Coordinates of C-alpha atoms and ligand atoms in Angstrom, one line a residue:
M1 CA 64.5 66.4 -70.7
K2 CA 67.6 67.3 -68.8
H3 CA 69.3 64.7 -66.6
D4 CA 68.5 66.4 -63.3
E5 CA 64.8 66.9 -64.3
V6 CA 64.6 63.2 -65.0
Q7 CA 66.2 62.4 -61.7
N8 CA 63.7 64.7 -59.9
L9 CA 60.7 63.1 -61.5
E10 CA 62.0 59.6 -60.8
N11 CA 62.5 60.5 -57.1
W12 CA 59.2 62.3 -56.7
D13 CA 57.3 59.4 -58.4
K14 CA 58.7 57.0 -55.8
E15 CA 58.2 59.5 -53.0
Y16 CA 54.6 60.6 -53.7
V17 CA 52.7 58.3 -56.1
W18 CA 51.1 55.1 -55.0
H19 CA 50.7 53.0 -58.1
P20 CA 47.6 50.7 -58.7
F21 CA 48.0 46.9 -58.6
T22 CA 51.7 47.4 -57.8
Q23 CA 53.8 46.1 -55.0
M24 CA 55.5 49.4 -54.1
K25 CA 58.4 47.8 -52.3
M26 CA 59.6 46.3 -55.6
Y27 CA 58.6 49.3 -57.6
Q28 CA 60.8 51.6 -55.5
Q29 CA 63.8 49.5 -56.2
N30 CA 63.6 49.8 -60.0
K31 CA 63.9 52.6 -62.5
P32 CA 60.3 53.8 -63.2
L33 CA 59.1 54.2 -66.8
I34 CA 57.8 57.8 -67.0
I35 CA 55.9 58.6 -70.2
E36 CA 56.1 62.1 -71.5
R37 CA 54.3 62.0 -74.9
G38 CA 52.7 59.7 -77.4
Q39 CA 52.5 59.7 -81.2
G40 CA 50.5 57.1 -83.2
S41 CA 51.4 53.6 -81.9
Y42 CA 54.4 54.9 -79.9
L43 CA 55.0 56.1 -76.4
Y44 CA 58.0 58.3 -75.5
D45 CA 59.5 58.4 -72.1
I46 CA 61.1 61.5 -70.5
E47 CA 64.5 60.5 -71.8
G48 CA 63.2 60.4 -75.3
K49 CA 63.2 56.6 -75.7
K50 CA 60.3 55.3 -77.8
Y51 CA 58.2 52.2 -77.2
L52 CA 55.5 50.5 -79.2
D53 CA 52.3 50.6 -77.2
G54 CA 51.5 46.9 -77.1
Y55 CA 49.0 47.2 -74.2
A56 CA 47.1 50.1 -75.7
S57 CA 47.7 52.1 -72.5
L58 CA 45.7 49.5 -70.5
W59 CA 43.4 48.3 -73.3
V60 CA 42.0 51.7 -74.1
N61 CA 43.7 53.2 -77.1
V62 CA 42.0 52.9 -80.4
H63 CA 43.3 55.3 -83.1
G64 CA 46.8 55.9 -81.6
H65 CA 48.1 58.7 -79.5
N66 CA 47.9 62.4 -80.4
V67 CA 45.3 62.0 -83.1
P68 CA 44.5 65.4 -84.6
A69 CA 40.7 64.8 -85.0
L70 CA 40.4 63.7 -81.4
N71 CA 42.5 66.6 -80.1
E72 CA 40.3 69.0 -82.1
A73 CA 37.1 67.5 -80.6
L74 CA 38.5 68.2 -77.2
I75 CA 39.7 71.7 -78.0
D76 CA 36.4 72.7 -79.6
Q77 CA 34.5 71.4 -76.6
V78 CA 36.7 73.1 -74.0
H79 CA 36.1 76.4 -75.8
Q80 CA 32.3 75.8 -75.2
I81 CA 32.3 74.4 -71.7
A82 CA 34.3 71.7 -69.9
H83 CA 31.6 70.4 -67.6
S84 CA 28.0 71.0 -66.3
T85 CA 25.9 68.4 -64.5
L86 CA 23.3 65.9 -65.8
L87 CA 21.5 66.1 -62.5
G88 CA 18.5 68.3 -63.3
S89 CA 19.9 69.5 -66.7
A90 CA 21.3 68.0 -69.9
N91 CA 24.2 68.8 -72.2
V92 CA 24.8 68.7 -75.9
P93 CA 27.6 66.0 -76.3
S94 CA 26.0 63.6 -73.8
I95 CA 22.7 63.7 -75.9
L96 CA 24.5 63.1 -79.2
L97 CA 26.7 60.3 -77.8
A98 CA 23.7 58.5 -76.2
K99 CA 21.8 58.6 -79.5
K100 CA 24.9 57.3 -81.3
L101 CA 25.4 54.5 -78.7
A102 CA 21.7 53.5 -79.1
E103 CA 22.3 53.2 -82.8
I104 CA 25.5 51.1 -82.7
T105 CA 24.7 48.7 -79.9
P106 CA 22.9 45.5 -80.6
G107 CA 19.1 45.0 -80.6
N108 CA 16.9 47.4 -78.6
L109 CA 19.5 48.7 -76.2
R110 CA 18.8 52.3 -76.0
K111 CA 18.9 54.0 -72.6
V112 CA 22.3 55.3 -71.6
F113 CA 23.4 55.8 -68.0
Y114 CA 26.8 57.5 -67.9
S115 CA 29.6 57.0 -65.4
D116 CA 33.3 57.4 -65.4
T117 CA 35.0 54.0 -64.9
G118 CA 34.2 50.4 -66.0
S119 CA 33.8 49.4 -62.4
A120 CA 31.1 52.0 -61.9
S121 CA 29.3 50.9 -65.0
V122 CA 29.2 47.4 -63.5
E123 CA 28.1 48.7 -60.1
I124 CA 25.3 50.5 -61.8
A125 CA 24.3 47.5 -63.9
L126 CA 24.0 45.4 -60.7
K127 CA 21.9 48.0 -58.9
I128 CA 19.7 48.5 -61.9
A129 CA 19.2 44.7 -62.3
Y130 CA 18.4 44.3 -58.6
Q131 CA 16.0 47.2 -58.5
Y132 CA 14.3 46.2 -61.7
W133 CA 12.9 43.1 -60.0
Q134 CA 11.9 45.1 -56.9
N135 CA 10.1 47.7 -59.1
T136 CA 7.9 45.0 -60.7
N137 CA 6.1 44.9 -57.3
L138 CA 5.5 41.2 -57.9
E139 CA 5.8 39.0 -54.9
K140 CA 7.4 36.1 -56.9
Y141 CA 10.3 38.3 -57.9
K142 CA 11.0 39.8 -54.4
N143 CA 13.8 37.3 -53.6
K144 CA 15.9 38.0 -56.7
H145 CA 18.8 39.4 -54.8
T146 CA 21.8 37.3 -56.1
F147 CA 24.0 37.3 -59.2
I148 CA 25.7 34.5 -61.1
S149 CA 29.2 35.1 -62.5
L150 CA 32.0 33.0 -63.8
D151 CA 34.7 31.6 -61.5
E152 CA 37.5 33.7 -62.8
A153 CA 35.4 36.8 -63.6
Y154 CA 36.8 40.3 -63.4
H155 CA 34.4 43.1 -63.4
G156 CA 36.2 45.9 -61.6
D157 CA 37.6 47.0 -58.3
T158 CA 34.7 48.6 -56.3
I159 CA 33.1 46.5 -53.6
G160 CA 30.1 45.6 -55.7
S161 CA 32.1 44.8 -58.8
V162 CA 34.6 42.8 -56.8
S163 CA 31.6 40.9 -55.2
V164 CA 30.7 39.4 -58.6
G165 CA 34.4 38.9 -59.5
G166 CA 36.1 35.6 -58.9
M167 CA 39.9 36.2 -59.3
D168 CA 41.2 34.9 -56.0
L169 CA 44.3 37.0 -56.1
Y170 CA 42.4 40.3 -56.1
H171 CA 39.4 39.2 -54.1
R172 CA 40.4 37.0 -51.2
I173 CA 41.5 39.8 -48.9
F174 CA 38.2 41.6 -49.2
E175 CA 36.1 38.5 -48.8
P176 CA 34.4 39.7 -45.5
L177 CA 33.2 42.9 -47.2
L178 CA 31.6 41.3 -50.2
F179 CA 28.1 40.3 -50.9
K180 CA 27.5 36.6 -51.9
R181 CA 27.4 35.5 -55.5
V182 CA 26.8 32.2 -57.2
S183 CA 29.8 31.1 -59.2
L184 CA 29.8 29.1 -62.5
P185 CA 32.9 27.3 -63.8
T186 CA 34.9 29.3 -66.4
P187 CA 34.9 27.4 -69.7
H188 CA 38.7 27.4 -69.9
T189 CA 39.4 24.8 -72.6
Y190 CA 43.2 24.8 -72.1
R191 CA 43.0 24.2 -68.4
M192 CA 40.0 21.8 -68.3
T193 CA 42.1 18.8 -69.4
E194 CA 39.4 16.3 -68.4
F195 CA 37.6 17.3 -71.7
D196 CA 38.9 16.6 -75.2
H197 CA 37.0 19.2 -77.1
A198 CA 35.9 22.8 -76.6
E199 CA 32.4 21.7 -77.4
D200 CA 32.4 19.4 -74.3
V201 CA 33.7 22.2 -72.1
K202 CA 30.9 24.4 -73.3
N203 CA 28.3 21.8 -72.7
F204 CA 29.6 21.0 -69.2
C205 CA 29.5 24.7 -68.2
L206 CA 26.0 25.3 -69.7
Q207 CA 24.7 22.2 -68.0
R208 CA 26.0 23.5 -64.7
L209 CA 24.3 26.8 -65.3
E210 CA 21.1 25.1 -66.1
S211 CA 21.1 23.1 -62.9
L212 CA 21.9 26.2 -60.9
L213 CA 18.9 28.0 -62.5
Q214 CA 16.6 25.1 -62.0
E215 CA 17.5 25.2 -58.4
K216 CA 17.5 28.9 -57.7
A217 CA 16.2 31.1 -60.5
D218 CA 13.9 32.6 -57.9
E219 CA 16.8 34.1 -56.1
I220 CA 18.8 35.2 -59.2
A221 CA 18.5 38.8 -60.4
G222 CA 20.9 38.3 -63.3
I223 CA 24.0 36.7 -64.8
I224 CA 27.0 38.9 -65.5
I225 CA 29.6 37.8 -68.0
E226 CA 32.5 39.1 -70.1
P227 CA 31.3 38.1 -73.6
L228 CA 33.7 35.8 -75.6
V229 CA 36.9 36.7 -73.7
Q230 CA 37.7 37.0 -70.1
G231 CA 40.4 39.7 -70.2
A232 CA 42.0 40.1 -66.8
A233 CA 41.7 36.4 -66.0
G234 CA 44.4 35.8 -68.7
I235 CA 42.6 36.3 -72.0
I236 CA 40.5 33.2 -71.6
T237 CA 38.7 32.7 -74.9
H238 CA 35.3 30.9 -74.5
P239 CA 34.3 28.1 -76.7
S240 CA 32.0 29.4 -79.5
G241 CA 28.3 29.2 -78.7
F242 CA 28.9 29.5 -75.0
L243 CA 27.6 33.1 -74.8
K244 CA 24.5 32.2 -76.9
G245 CA 23.9 29.3 -74.6
V246 CA 24.0 31.6 -71.6
E247 CA 21.6 34.0 -73.2
N248 CA 19.1 31.2 -74.0
L249 CA 19.2 30.0 -70.4
C250 CA 18.6 33.6 -69.1
R251 CA 15.5 33.8 -71.3
K252 CA 14.3 30.3 -70.3
Y253 CA 14.6 30.9 -66.5
N254 CA 13.7 34.6 -66.5
V255 CA 17.0 36.2 -65.2
L256 CA 18.6 39.3 -66.7
L257 CA 21.7 39.1 -68.9
I258 CA 24.4 41.7 -68.1
C259 CA 27.3 41.8 -70.6
D260 CA 30.4 43.5 -69.4
E261 CA 32.0 44.7 -72.6
V262 CA 34.3 47.1 -70.8
A263 CA 37.3 45.3 -72.2
V264 CA 36.0 43.6 -75.4
G265 CA 33.8 46.5 -76.7
F266 CA 34.7 49.1 -79.3
G267 CA 36.3 46.9 -81.8
R268 CA 38.7 45.0 -79.6
S269 CA 37.2 41.5 -80.3
G270 CA 36.9 42.1 -84.0
T271 CA 33.4 43.5 -84.1
M272 CA 32.1 46.7 -82.6
F273 CA 30.7 44.7 -79.7
A274 CA 31.6 41.1 -78.9
C275 CA 27.9 40.0 -78.3
E276 CA 27.3 40.7 -82.0
Q277 CA 29.4 37.6 -82.9
E278 CA 26.8 35.3 -81.4
E279 CA 23.8 37.5 -82.1
V280 CA 23.3 38.0 -78.4
V281 CA 21.4 41.0 -77.0
P282 CA 21.9 41.6 -73.3
D283 CA 19.4 43.3 -71.1
I284 CA 22.2 45.5 -69.8
L285 CA 25.5 46.3 -71.5
C286 CA 28.5 47.8 -69.7
V287 CA 31.1 49.7 -71.8
G288 CA 34.1 51.7 -70.9
K289 CA 37.8 51.5 -71.7
G290 CA 37.9 52.1 -75.6
I291 CA 34.8 54.3 -75.6
T292 CA 36.8 57.6 -75.8
G293 CA 39.6 56.1 -77.9
G294 CA 41.8 56.1 -74.8
Y295 CA 41.5 59.9 -74.2
M296 CA 39.3 60.5 -71.2
P297 CA 37.6 58.4 -68.5
L298 CA 34.1 57.5 -69.5
A299 CA 31.8 54.5 -69.1
A300 CA 28.2 53.7 -69.7
T301 CA 25.5 51.2 -68.7
I302 CA 23.1 50.8 -71.5
T303 CA 19.7 49.1 -71.0
S304 CA 16.7 48.0 -73.0
Q305 CA 13.5 49.9 -73.0
K306 CA 11.9 47.2 -70.9
I307 CA 14.4 47.7 -68.0
F308 CA 14.1 51.5 -68.2
D309 CA 10.3 51.4 -68.2
A310 CA 10.3 49.5 -64.9
F311 CA 11.7 52.6 -63.3
L312 CA 8.9 54.9 -64.4
G313 CA 6.3 55.9 -61.8
E314 CA 5.1 58.6 -59.5
K315 CA 7.6 60.2 -57.2
E316 CA 6.1 58.6 -54.1
E317 CA 6.3 55.1 -55.6
H318 CA 10.1 55.4 -55.2
K319 CA 10.9 53.6 -58.5
T320 CA 13.5 56.2 -59.2
F321 CA 17.1 55.0 -59.8
Y322 CA 18.9 56.8 -56.9
H323 CA 22.4 56.8 -58.3
G324 CA 24.6 59.3 -60.0
H325 CA 28.2 60.5 -60.0
T326 CA 29.4 64.0 -59.9
Y327 CA 31.0 64.0 -63.4
T328 CA 28.2 61.9 -65.0
G329 CA 27.9 62.9 -68.7
N330 CA 31.0 65.1 -68.7
Q331 CA 31.1 67.1 -72.0
L332 CA 34.8 66.6 -72.7
S333 CA 34.6 62.9 -72.3
C334 CA 31.4 62.6 -74.3
S335 CA 32.6 64.8 -77.2
V336 CA 35.8 62.9 -77.6
A337 CA 33.9 59.6 -77.4
L338 CA 31.5 60.7 -80.2
K339 CA 34.5 61.7 -82.4
N340 CA 36.2 58.3 -81.6
I341 CA 33.1 56.4 -82.9
Q342 CA 32.8 58.7 -86.0
L343 CA 36.5 58.1 -86.7
M344 CA 36.1 54.3 -86.4
E345 CA 33.4 54.5 -89.0
E346 CA 35.3 56.9 -91.3
T347 CA 38.4 54.8 -91.3
A348 CA 36.5 51.4 -91.4
L349 CA 38.5 50.4 -88.4
I350 CA 36.6 47.3 -87.6
E351 CA 37.4 45.8 -91.0
K352 CA 41.0 46.7 -90.5
V353 CA 41.0 45.0 -87.1
Q354 CA 39.7 41.8 -88.7
V355 CA 42.4 41.8 -91.4
N356 CA 45.1 42.6 -88.9
A357 CA 43.8 40.0 -86.4
A358 CA 44.3 37.4 -89.1
F359 CA 47.8 38.7 -89.8
V360 CA 48.7 38.6 -86.1
N361 CA 47.3 35.1 -85.8
E362 CA 49.7 34.0 -88.6
Q363 CA 52.7 35.7 -87.1
L364 CA 52.0 34.3 -83.6
Q365 CA 52.3 30.7 -84.7
N366 CA 56.1 31.2 -84.7
L367 CA 56.0 31.5 -81.0
Y368 CA 55.1 27.8 -80.7
M369 CA 58.7 27.1 -81.7
L370 CA 59.6 28.3 -78.2
D371 CA 59.1 25.4 -75.7
I372 CA 57.8 27.5 -72.9
V373 CA 54.9 28.8 -74.9
G374 CA 52.0 26.6 -73.8
D375 CA 48.9 28.2 -75.3
I376 CA 48.2 31.2 -77.5
R377 CA 44.7 32.6 -77.2
Q378 CA 43.3 35.3 -79.5
R379 CA 40.1 37.1 -80.4
G380 CA 40.4 40.2 -82.6
L381 CA 43.4 42.1 -81.3
M382 CA 43.4 40.6 -77.8
V383 CA 46.2 38.1 -77.3
G384 CA 47.2 36.0 -74.4
I385 CA 50.4 33.9 -74.5
E386 CA 50.5 31.4 -71.6
I387 CA 54.0 30.5 -70.4
V388 CA 54.5 27.0 -69.0
Q389 CA 57.4 25.1 -67.6
D390 CA 56.3 21.9 -69.3
R391 CA 54.0 21.7 -72.3
E392 CA 52.8 18.2 -71.5
T393 CA 51.8 18.8 -67.9
K394 CA 51.0 22.5 -68.4
T395 CA 52.7 23.4 -65.1
T396 CA 53.7 27.0 -64.7
F397 CA 56.9 28.5 -63.4
P398 CA 57.2 29.2 -59.6
I399 CA 56.3 32.8 -59.0
Q400 CA 59.6 33.6 -57.4
E401 CA 61.4 32.9 -60.7
N402 CA 59.9 36.1 -62.0
K403 CA 59.7 34.6 -65.5
L404 CA 57.0 36.8 -66.8
D405 CA 58.4 40.0 -65.2
N406 CA 61.7 39.3 -66.9
I407 CA 60.1 38.7 -70.3
V408 CA 58.1 42.0 -70.0
L409 CA 61.3 43.8 -69.0
A410 CA 63.3 42.4 -71.9
A411 CA 60.5 43.6 -74.2
R412 CA 60.7 47.0 -72.8
Q413 CA 64.4 47.2 -73.3
K414 CA 63.8 46.2 -76.9
G415 CA 61.2 49.0 -77.4
L416 CA 57.8 47.3 -76.7
I417 CA 55.5 47.7 -73.8
I418 CA 53.4 44.6 -72.9
R419 CA 52.2 43.4 -69.6
Q420 CA 51.7 40.1 -67.9
L421 CA 48.6 38.7 -66.1
D422 CA 50.0 36.1 -63.7
Q423 CA 51.4 33.4 -66.1
V424 CA 50.0 35.0 -69.3
L425 CA 51.7 37.6 -71.4
T426 CA 49.1 39.9 -72.9
F427 CA 49.5 41.7 -76.2
M428 CA 46.8 44.3 -76.7
P429 CA 48.0 46.6 -79.4
V430 CA 46.7 50.0 -80.2
L431 CA 43.7 49.0 -82.4
A432 CA 44.9 51.0 -85.4
M433 CA 48.4 49.7 -85.2
S434 CA 49.9 49.0 -88.7
Q435 CA 51.0 45.6 -89.9
N436 CA 54.6 46.6 -89.9
E437 CA 54.3 47.7 -86.3
L438 CA 52.4 44.5 -85.3
E439 CA 55.1 42.4 -87.0
E440 CA 57.8 44.3 -85.1
A441 CA 56.0 43.8 -81.8
I442 CA 55.6 40.1 -82.3
R443 CA 59.3 39.8 -83.3
I444 CA 60.2 41.5 -80.0
I445 CA 57.9 39.2 -78.0
Y446 CA 59.6 36.2 -79.6
Q447 CA 63.1 37.5 -78.8
S448 CA 62.1 38.4 -75.3
I449 CA 60.7 34.9 -74.5
L450 CA 63.8 33.3 -76.2
K451 CA 66.1 35.3 -74.0
N452 CA 64.4 34.0 -70.9
M453 CA 64.0 30.3 -71.7
Ligands
LIG501 C1 38.9 47.0 -66.9 C2 37.6 46.3 -66.7 C3 36.7 46.8 -65.8 C4 36.9 47.9 -64.8 O1 37.1 49.1 -65.5 P1 37.8 50.3 -64.7 O2 37.6 51.5 -65.7 O3 39.2 49.9 -64.6 O4 37.1 50.6 -63.5 C5 35.5 46.1 -65.7 N1 35.2 45.0 -66.4 C6 36.1 44.5 -67.3 C7 35.8 43.3 -68.2 C8 37.3 45.1 -67.5 O5 38.2 44.7 -68.3

């Protein structure tokens, strides 16, 4: 792109675009990164500089950018029709995708309610869970109005999904607008220094959950949880067996289990869905992000037959689920999602992720040679590297030192895009990234931390 075109775009971006989760005052002082195209694991900016996509374009990209089979799925579909509504009619790709989702999700999950963002899929799950108990018409379930979620949970940005979230940074300002939730300590082994073993952390949190349920199961509609890894909270990996323990308590105390797999689903954690690793079957499953391979906005809330059946009745009984978004079941999104899943199967991507996750784990150990690396957490191809001032005390750097911003910027200059979540560097590569590319990315991360020690 010519120099003056680049200049124009940079100016207009600052003049007209309000970026999400971004302090625009600082943004306007820096040169923006403007992406023009992508190919495989690489992004290219408008000046032709290339970068490894080490954040999978916000955790969504599966097979890489500009994948012929996915492009063709979209082109074929657009020649048929781009969009028609699911309110009062059906469409071909949304049917085929729902059938496929029912087949690949765990247990008897089989009813697919579409939406277009992860936040909406959570909002829908909460409304379904709440109304499920109301629809039973049983007096003893009438007070099930509340949800339990983890202290540092992140479930999206709409008011409902923020209400069940717990990340103070994002939530404090909206406090007066939110509905009440019951919070459960996050089993964060690295930070819960009062315990010696992950097993003790797990038991402590599960005991807390059990006493909460003993006390108020009558008021609890459901528990919502990110299975195995809390992404936005800083890639907090849960002790093994925690999810299974939560499921068992849900069954024992008759509350619904909602698994938010928006981040961990579609291979990211090393299995198609993270719940599979502990043989857990939620009542309601939320998926988004990777579902279309990173091509189109699409999300889904998938329920068991039991949940669905509670919504059946005569019109005048008002058991209907009164919810639906304009672009629900959009054909372009559904057709590319279907192709994404087929391609995952054809290329045996899950097995490849497992092999590459082990490779990444080995490579990452080198980072412990750098004193400011406190903890490296990984599940599948989700990695969090916690940066600390002091390994013993685990204290973090003062925010005004911009430590993490500087590391991320150094990585960008060396040709890798990663992001930080507070004091944690996150590495979320394109799922199909090759071992050579993964090795290169980790080498850049090492150098970028070293440069900012
Ligand atoms: C990203 C995310 C969401 C929100 O999805 P959006 O598409 O950004 O609305 C919800 N839950 C989890 C666990 C996420 O990682």
